């Protein structure tokens, strides 16, 4: 979904914890809602979303109404800055929420865990379609018992964007890059030949560490909720970032604007990022058309995963919804339908989590900006391969601590294993969780 939202998630998820904290019992308990997939659809619903997501739902709302006479879908663009404050307050109070809400994937576990009765189990209407959705997102947006609480919408499948002109000048074939070691070696050649660094990252916010960790099938916590930030996979990811900096291949930038500006200025040769980066390039750097290609993310070892996840969102029905049956039916209409998902890709740039939609010709069409390469095809092929990881209510606090460890290792030269061991101890003290053995 909207790219700028990905860099504000930690604060918002922390806000969920602060609002919910010890207040699990302070809000009005929500009545259980059992969905009936055969229920008569009538009445109206209100849907909260923002930006192009709201535009997409409003458009599909018209189509839903036409298919189901006697129904009304009211879509409200609540604005990104207000959405999560309103959602947190509404879940705690047990009132004030609409029938459908938009929740980003990295925030979903916080709401699901802090408000276990706050969102409706969507399995009765979507459970039969589980195999047709991005498995990572289905897992991340379900509760500990496997009940789907937030339906997968758009995915943040990661690939490697690269400057074709820099690679050509340096005589580097992108097809020769299978591992991160290969890319580091290519980066040295590119810098020696062109003077450009390999990649630009905001080290202060973690520098892509968690993306590299998920690529290896690891999160900050394991399925038992134990701390894994000092695992061998985590050390390998942080060592890679440190190596890039030590070799002069990393340009440290500040925030989202710094990343966009660095891309426009052509500072670096590659950008490991999600499919939504395409929209950023088209919107902010149209003058670079014809200078970019996309390939798979390098693996950490031969045969390893060549993608990860960065961003994405879903739709949920609060248990306080006035018309949950109609709300769930609308979600299924919008998200479990290939034609509707393809239309959201074509019109609003929302990359589907619904795998059958990825078989459409839209995703194999040549893209002029990328020299005619059918770049969406690559992301479509990789979406089902995104490694699943576990999120907890403490992800936000752990992310802040880990970001400090990344700074210490990458910018200050500290030992990766040591700073991650220290980070694990800090997280254990702050959260009361055990460190995985």
Coordinates of C-alpha atoms in Angstrom, one line a residue:
X1 CA 0.0 0.0 0.0
X2 CA 1.1 3.6 0.4
X3 CA 4.8 3.6 0.7
X4 CA 5.2 6.4 3.2
X5 CA 3.2 4.4 5.7
X6 CA 5.9 1.8 6.1
X7 CA 8.2 4.1 8.0
X8 CA 5.7 5.1 10.6
X9 CA 4.6 1.6 11.7
X10 CA 6.8 1.2 14.8
X11 CA 5.3 4.3 16.5
X12 CA 1.8 3.3 15.7
X13 CA 2.2 -0.2 16.9
X14 CA 3.7 1.1 20.1
X15 CA 0.6 3.3 20.4
X16 CA -1.5 0.2 20.2
X17 CA 0.4 -1.3 23.1
X18 CA 0.1 1.9 25.1
X19 CA -3.6 2.2 24.6
X20 CA -4.3 -1.5 25.2
X21 CA -1.5 -2.2 27.7
X22 CA -3.3 -3.3 30.8
X23 CA -6.6 -2.2 29.4
X24 CA -7.6 -5.6 27.9
X25 CA -10.5 -5.6 30.3
X26 CA -11.2 -1.9 30.4
X27 CA -13.1 -1.8 27.1
X28 CA -16.6 -3.0 26.7
X29 CA -16.4 -6.8 25.8
X30 CA -17.5 -7.4 22.3
X31 CA -20.2 -9.9 21.5
X32 CA -19.1 -13.0 19.6
X33 CA -19.9 -12.8 15.9
X34 CA -20.4 -16.0 13.9
X35 CA -20.4 -15.4 10.2
X36 CA -22.8 -17.2 7.9
X37 CA -21.6 -17.4 4.3
X38 CA -25.2 -17.9 3.2
X39 CA -26.7 -15.0 5.1
X40 CA -29.0 -12.7 3.2
X41 CA -27.1 -9.6 2.2
X42 CA -29.0 -6.3 2.8
X43 CA -28.5 -2.9 4.5
X44 CA -25.4 -0.8 4.5
X45 CA -21.8 -0.9 5.7
X46 CA -19.2 1.8 6.4
X47 CA -15.6 1.1 5.4
X48 CA -12.5 3.0 6.7
X49 CA -9.4 3.3 4.6
X50 CA -7.1 6.0 3.1
X51 CA -5.6 7.3 -0.1
X52 CA -5.6 5.0 -3.1
X53 CA -6.9 2.1 -1.0
X54 CA -10.0 4.1 -0.2
X55 CA -10.3 4.9 -3.9
X56 CA -10.2 1.3 -4.8
X57 CA -12.8 0.2 -2.3
X58 CA -15.1 3.0 -3.3
X59 CA -14.9 1.9 -6.9
X60 CA -15.5 -1.8 -6.0
X61 CA -18.3 -0.7 -3.6
X62 CA -20.3 0.5 -6.6
X63 CA -19.8 -2.8 -8.3
X64 CA -20.9 -4.7 -5.2
X65 CA -24.0 -2.7 -4.9
X66 CA -24.9 -3.4 -8.5
X67 CA -24.4 -7.1 -7.9
X68 CA -26.4 -7.0 -4.6
X69 CA -29.4 -4.7 -4.9
X70 CA -30.5 -3.4 -1.6
X71 CA -27.0 -2.9 -0.2
X72 CA -25.0 0.3 0.3
X73 CA -21.2 0.5 0.7
X74 CA -20.0 3.8 2.3
X75 CA -16.2 4.3 2.0
X76 CA -14.7 6.9 4.3
X77 CA -11.1 8.1 3.7
X78 CA -10.1 8.6 7.3
X79 CA -6.5 9.6 6.5
X80 CA -3.5 7.6 7.4
X81 CA -2.5 9.8 10.3
X82 CA -5.9 9.3 12.0
X83 CA -6.7 5.7 11.1
X84 CA -4.7 3.9 13.8
X85 CA -5.6 6.3 16.6
X86 CA -9.2 5.8 15.8
X87 CA -8.9 2.1 15.6
X88 CA -7.0 1.7 18.9
X89 CA -9.5 3.9 20.7
X90 CA -12.5 2.2 19.2
X91 CA -11.3 -1.3 20.0
X92 CA -10.5 -0.3 23.6
X93 CA -13.9 1.4 24.1
X94 CA -15.8 -1.3 22.3
X95 CA -17.6 1.3 20.2
X96 CA -17.1 3.9 17.5
X97 CA -15.7 1.7 14.7
X98 CA -17.2 1.0 11.3
X99 CA -18.0 -2.3 9.7
X100 CA -14.7 -2.7 7.8
X101 CA -11.2 -1.3 8.7
X102 CA -7.9 -1.3 6.9
X103 CA -4.9 -2.6 8.8
X104 CA -1.3 -3.0 7.6
X105 CA 0.3 -6.4 7.9
X106 CA 3.0 -5.4 10.3
X107 CA 0.4 -3.8 12.6
X108 CA -2.2 -6.6 12.4
X109 CA -0.5 -8.9 15.1
X110 CA -0.6 -6.1 17.6
X111 CA -4.3 -5.6 17.3
X112 CA -5.0 -9.3 17.1
X113 CA -3.1 -10.1 20.2
X114 CA -4.1 -7.1 22.3
X115 CA -7.8 -7.3 21.4
X116 CA -8.5 -11.0 20.9
X117 CA -12.2 -10.5 20.7
X118 CA -12.1 -7.2 18.8
X119 CA -12.0 -8.6 15.3
X120 CA -14.3 -11.2 13.6
X121 CA -13.0 -14.6 12.5
X122 CA -13.2 -14.5 8.7
X123 CA -12.7 -18.2 8.2
X124 CA -16.3 -19.0 7.5
X125 CA -16.3 -16.8 4.4
X126 CA -12.6 -17.0 3.3
X127 CA -11.2 -20.2 4.9
X128 CA -11.9 -22.3 1.7
X129 CA -9.7 -19.9 -0.2
X130 CA -6.6 -20.0 2.1
X131 CA -4.5 -21.8 -0.5
X132 CA -5.1 -19.0 -3.0
X133 CA -3.6 -16.3 -0.8
X134 CA 0.0 -15.2 0.0
X135 CA 0.9 -17.7 2.8
X136 CA 3.0 -15.2 4.7
X137 CA 0.2 -12.7 4.9
X138 CA -2.4 -15.3 5.9
X139 CA -0.2 -16.5 8.7
X140 CA 0.7 -13.0 9.9
X141 CA -2.9 -11.9 10.0
X142 CA -4.3 -14.9 11.9
X143 CA -4.4 -15.4 15.6
X144 CA -2.6 -18.1 17.7
X145 CA -5.4 -20.5 17.0
X146 CA -5.2 -20.0 13.3
X147 CA -8.4 -17.9 12.9
X148 CA -8.1 -15.3 10.1
X149 CA -8.7 -11.9 11.7
X150 CA -7.4 -9.7 8.9
X151 CA -8.0 -10.7 5.3
X152 CA -4.9 -10.4 3.0
X153 CA -5.1 -7.6 0.5
X154 CA -1.9 -6.3 -1.1
X155 CA 1.5 -7.8 -0.8
X156 CA 5.0 -6.2 -0.3
X157 CA 6.9 -8.8 -2.3
X158 CA 10.6 -7.8 -2.4
X159 CA 13.0 -7.8 -5.4
X160 CA 16.2 -6.2 -6.4
X161 CA 15.9 -3.0 -8.5
X162 CA 19.1 -2.2 -10.3
X163 CA 20.5 0.5 -12.5
X164 CA 21.1 -1.1 -15.9
X165 CA 23.4 1.7 -17.0
X166 CA 25.7 1.3 -14.1
X167 CA 25.8 -2.5 -14.5
X168 CA 26.5 -2.2 -18.2
X169 CA 29.3 0.4 -17.6
X170 CA 30.9 -1.9 -15.1
X171 CA 30.5 -5.0 -17.2
X172 CA 28.4 -6.8 -14.6
X173 CA 25.7 -9.2 -15.7
X174 CA 22.7 -9.1 -13.3
X175 CA 22.1 -12.8 -14.1
X176 CA 25.4 -13.7 -12.5
X177 CA 24.3 -12.5 -9.1
X178 CA 22.9 -15.4 -7.2
X179 CA 23.9 -14.7 -3.6
X180 CA 24.6 -11.6 -1.5
X181 CA 28.4 -12.4 -1.7
X182 CA 28.0 -12.2 -5.5
X183 CA 26.3 -8.8 -5.1
X184 CA 29.0 -7.5 -2.7
X185 CA 31.7 -8.4 -5.3
X186 CA 29.7 -6.8 -8.1
X187 CA 29.3 -3.7 -5.9
X188 CA 33.1 -3.4 -5.6
X189 CA 33.4 -3.6 -9.4
X190 CA 30.6 -1.1 -9.9
X191 CA 32.1 1.4 -7.5
X192 CA 35.6 1.1 -8.9
X193 CA 34.3 1.6 -12.4
X194 CA 31.4 4.1 -12.0
X195 CA 32.1 5.7 -8.6
X196 CA 28.6 4.8 -7.3
X197 CA 27.9 3.0 -4.1
X198 CA 26.0 -0.2 -4.2
X199 CA 22.9 0.8 -2.2
X200 CA 21.4 3.5 -0.1
X201 CA 19.8 2.8 3.3
X202 CA 18.6 4.6 6.4
X203 CA 20.7 2.9 9.0
X204 CA 19.1 4.7 11.9
X205 CA 15.8 2.9 11.3
X206 CA 17.4 -0.6 11.0
X207 CA 18.8 -0.4 7.4
X208 CA 16.7 -3.2 6.0
X209 CA 17.9 -5.6 8.7
X210 CA 14.4 -7.1 9.3
X211 CA 13.8 -7.6 5.6
X212 CA 17.1 -9.6 5.4
X213 CA 16.1 -11.5 8.5
X214 CA 12.7 -12.5 7.0
X215 CA 14.4 -13.6 3.8
X216 CA 16.0 -16.3 6.0
X217 CA 12.7 -17.3 7.5
X218 CA 13.4 -15.5 10.8
X219 CA 11.6 -12.7 12.7
X220 CA 12.5 -11.0 15.9
X221 CA 10.6 -13.7 17.7
X222 CA 9.9 -17.4 17.1
X223 CA 6.6 -19.2 17.1
X224 CA 6.8 -19.7 20.8
X225 CA 7.2 -15.9 21.3
X226 CA 10.9 -16.3 22.4
X227 CA 13.5 -13.7 21.3
X228 CA 15.5 -14.6 18.2
X229 CA 17.3 -11.3 17.4
X230 CA 20.7 -12.9 18.2
X231 CA 20.2 -16.0 16.0
X232 CA 22.9 -17.1 13.5
X233 CA 20.6 -15.8 10.8
X234 CA 20.4 -12.4 12.4
X235 CA 24.2 -12.2 12.9
X236 CA 24.6 -13.1 9.2
X237 CA 22.2 -10.3 8.1
X238 CA 23.9 -7.7 10.3
X239 CA 27.3 -8.8 9.2
X240 CA 26.3 -8.3 5.6
X241 CA 25.2 -4.7 6.4
X242 CA 28.5 -4.0 8.3
X243 CA 30.5 -5.4 5.4
X244 CA 28.7 -3.2 2.9
X245 CA 29.6 -0.2 5.0
X246 CA 33.2 -1.2 5.6
X247 CA 33.8 -1.6 1.9
X248 CA 32.3 1.8 1.2
X249 CA 29.4 0.3 -0.7
X250 CA 26.6 1.8 1.5
X251 CA 25.3 5.3 1.4
X252 CA 23.6 6.2 4.7
X253 CA 20.5 8.4 4.1
X254 CA 17.9 9.9 6.4
X255 CA 14.3 8.9 6.3
X256 CA 11.9 8.2 3.4
X257 CA 12.7 11.5 1.6
X258 CA 16.4 10.7 1.8
X259 CA 15.8 7.4 0.1
X260 CA 13.8 8.9 -2.7
X261 CA 16.2 11.7 -3.2
X262 CA 19.1 9.3 -3.3
X263 CA 17.4 7.3 -6.0
X264 CA 16.6 10.4 -8.0
X265 CA 20.2 11.5 -7.8
X266 CA 21.5 8.1 -8.9
X267 CA 23.7 7.6 -5.9
X268 CA 23.6 3.8 -5.8
X269 CA 23.4 0.9 -8.2
X270 CA 20.7 -1.3 -6.5
X271 CA 17.6 -0.9 -4.2
X272 CA 16.3 -4.1 -2.5
X273 CA 12.7 -3.2 -2.0
X274 CA 9.1 -4.2 -2.5
X275 CA 7.0 -4.1 -5.6
X276 CA 5.5 -0.8 -4.5
X277 CA 8.8 0.9 -5.2
X278 CA 7.8 0.8 -8.8
X279 CA 5.1 3.4 -8.0
X280 CA 7.7 5.5 -6.3
X281 CA 10.0 5.5 -9.3
X282 CA 7.2 6.3 -11.7
X283 CA 5.9 9.1 -9.6
X284 CA 9.1 10.7 -8.3
X285 CA 11.8 9.8 -10.9
X286 CA 10.1 9.6 -14.3
X287 CA 13.3 11.0 -15.8
X288 CA 15.0 7.7 -15.0
X289 CA 12.8 5.7 -17.3
X290 CA 14.9 3.2 -19.2
X291 CA 17.7 3.0 -16.7
X292 CA 16.2 0.4 -14.3
X293 CA 15.8 -3.4 -14.3
X294 CA 14.5 -5.8 -11.7
X295 CA 15.8 -9.2 -10.6
X296 CA 15.3 -11.5 -7.6
X297 CA 16.8 -10.7 -4.3
X298 CA 20.2 -12.4 -3.9
X299 CA 20.0 -15.5 -1.6
X300 CA 22.1 -15.9 1.5
X301 CA 23.1 -19.3 0.2
X302 CA 22.6 -21.3 -2.9
X303 CA 19.0 -22.5 -3.1
X304 CA 17.9 -20.1 -0.4
X305 CA 14.8 -17.8 -0.6
X306 CA 15.2 -15.0 -3.1
X307 CA 12.5 -12.7 -1.8
X308 CA 11.1 -11.2 1.4
X309 CA 8.3 -8.8 2.4
X310 CA 8.1 -5.1 3.0
X311 CA 4.6 -3.6 3.7
X312 CA 1.2 -4.6 2.5
X313 CA -2.2 -4.6 4.3
X314 CA -5.6 -6.3 4.8
X315 CA -9.2 -5.7 5.7
X316 CA -10.9 -6.7 9.0
X317 CA -14.4 -6.6 10.5
X318 CA -14.6 -5.3 14.1
X319 CA -16.9 -7.4 16.3
X320 CA -18.8 -4.2 17.0
X321 CA -19.8 -3.8 13.4
X322 CA -23.5 -3.1 12.8
X323 CA -23.6 -5.4 9.7
X324 CA -20.8 -7.9 10.0
X325 CA -22.4 -10.3 7.5
X326 CA -22.5 -7.7 4.7
X327 CA -19.0 -6.5 5.7
X328 CA -17.5 -10.0 5.4
X329 CA -19.3 -10.5 2.1
X330 CA -17.8 -7.2 0.7
X331 CA -14.3 -8.2 1.8
X332 CA -14.6 -11.6 0.0
X333 CA -16.0 -9.8 -3.0
X334 CA -13.0 -7.4 -3.1
X335 CA -10.2 -9.7 -2.1
X336 CA -11.1 -13.2 -3.1
X337 CA -11.9 -12.4 -6.7
X338 CA -9.2 -12.4 -9.4
X339 CA -10.9 -9.8 -11.6
X340 CA -11.4 -7.3 -8.8
X341 CA -7.8 -7.8 -7.6
X342 CA -6.5 -7.2 -11.1
X343 CA -8.6 -4.1 -11.4
X344 CA -7.0 -2.7 -8.2
X345 CA -3.6 -3.4 -9.6
X346 CA -4.4 -1.7 -12.9
X347 CA -6.2 1.3 -11.4
X348 CA -4.6 1.9 -8.0
X349 CA -1.3 0.0 -8.1
X350 CA -2.2 -2.4 -5.3
X351 CA -0.3 -5.6 -5.9
X352 CA -2.5 -8.6 -5.0
X353 CA -2.1 -11.1 -2.2
X354 CA -4.6 -13.3 -4.0
X355 CA -2.5 -15.6 -6.1
X356 CA -5.0 -16.5 -8.9
X357 CA -5.0 -12.8 -9.8
X358 CA -1.3 -13.0 -10.5
X359 CA -1.9 -15.3 -13.5
X360 CA -3.6 -12.4 -15.4
X361 CA -1.9 -11.0 -18.5
X362 CA -1.5 -7.7 -16.7
X363 CA 1.5 -9.2 -14.8
X364 CA 3.3 -10.4 -17.9
X365 CA 3.0 -7.1 -19.8
X366 CA 6.2 -5.3 -20.8
X367 CA 6.8 -2.1 -18.7
X368 CA 8.2 0.8 -20.7
X369 CA 9.9 2.4 -17.6
X370 CA 12.0 -0.8 -17.2
X371 CA 13.1 -1.0 -20.8
X372 CA 10.2 -3.3 -21.7
X373 CA 10.9 -5.9 -19.0
X374 CA 7.7 -7.5 -17.6
X375 CA 8.8 -6.7 -14.0
X376 CA 5.4 -7.5 -12.4
X377 CA 5.9 -11.1 -13.6
X378 CA 8.9 -11.5 -11.4
X379 CA 7.0 -10.2 -8.3
X380 CA 4.1 -12.4 -9.2
X381 CA 6.3 -15.5 -9.3
X382 CA 8.0 -14.7 -5.9
X383 CA 4.9 -13.8 -3.9
X384 CA 4.1 -17.4 -2.9
X385 CA 7.7 -17.8 -1.8
X386 CA 7.8 -15.1 0.9
X387 CA 9.0 -16.8 4.1
X388 CA 6.4 -16.7 6.9
X389 CA 7.6 -15.2 10.3
X390 CA 6.0 -14.6 13.7
X391 CA 5.0 -11.2 14.9
X392 CA 4.2 -10.4 18.6
X393 CA 2.8 -7.4 20.5
X394 CA 6.4 -6.6 21.4
X395 CA 7.7 -6.2 17.8
X396 CA 7.6 -2.4 18.0
X397 CA 9.7 -2.2 21.2
X398 CA 12.1 -4.9 19.9
X399 CA 12.4 -3.1 16.6
X400 CA 13.7 0.1 18.3
X401 CA 16.2 -1.9 20.3
X402 CA 17.4 -3.8 17.2
X403 CA 17.7 -0.5 15.2
X404 CA 20.2 0.7 17.8
X405 CA 22.1 -2.5 17.5
X406 CA 22.3 -2.0 13.7
X407 CA 23.7 1.5 14.1
X408 CA 26.3 0.2 16.6
X409 CA 27.5 -2.5 14.3
X410 CA 27.2 -0.7 10.9
X411 CA 28.3 2.8 11.7
X412 CA 30.4 2.3 14.9
X413 CA 32.1 -1.1 14.0
X414 CA 30.8 -3.1 17.0
X415 CA 30.8 -6.9 16.8
X416 CA 27.4 -8.0 15.3
X417 CA 27.1 -11.0 17.6
X418 CA 27.8 -9.0 20.7
X419 CA 25.4 -6.1 19.9
X420 CA 22.6 -8.6 19.0
X421 CA 23.2 -10.5 22.2
X422 CA 23.0 -7.3 24.1
X423 CA 19.8 -6.4 22.2
X424 CA 18.2 -9.8 23.1
X425 CA 18.9 -9.1 26.8
X426 CA 17.4 -5.6 26.6
X427 CA 14.3 -7.0 24.9
X428 CA 14.0 -9.8 27.5
X429 CA 14.2 -7.2 30.3
X430 CA 11.7 -4.9 28.6
X431 CA 9.2 -7.5 27.7
X432 CA 9.6 -10.4 30.1
X433 CA 10.1 -12.8 27.2
X434 CA 12.7 -15.6 27.1
X435 CA 15.7 -15.6 24.7
X436 CA 15.4 -18.6 22.4
X437 CA 18.1 -21.3 22.9

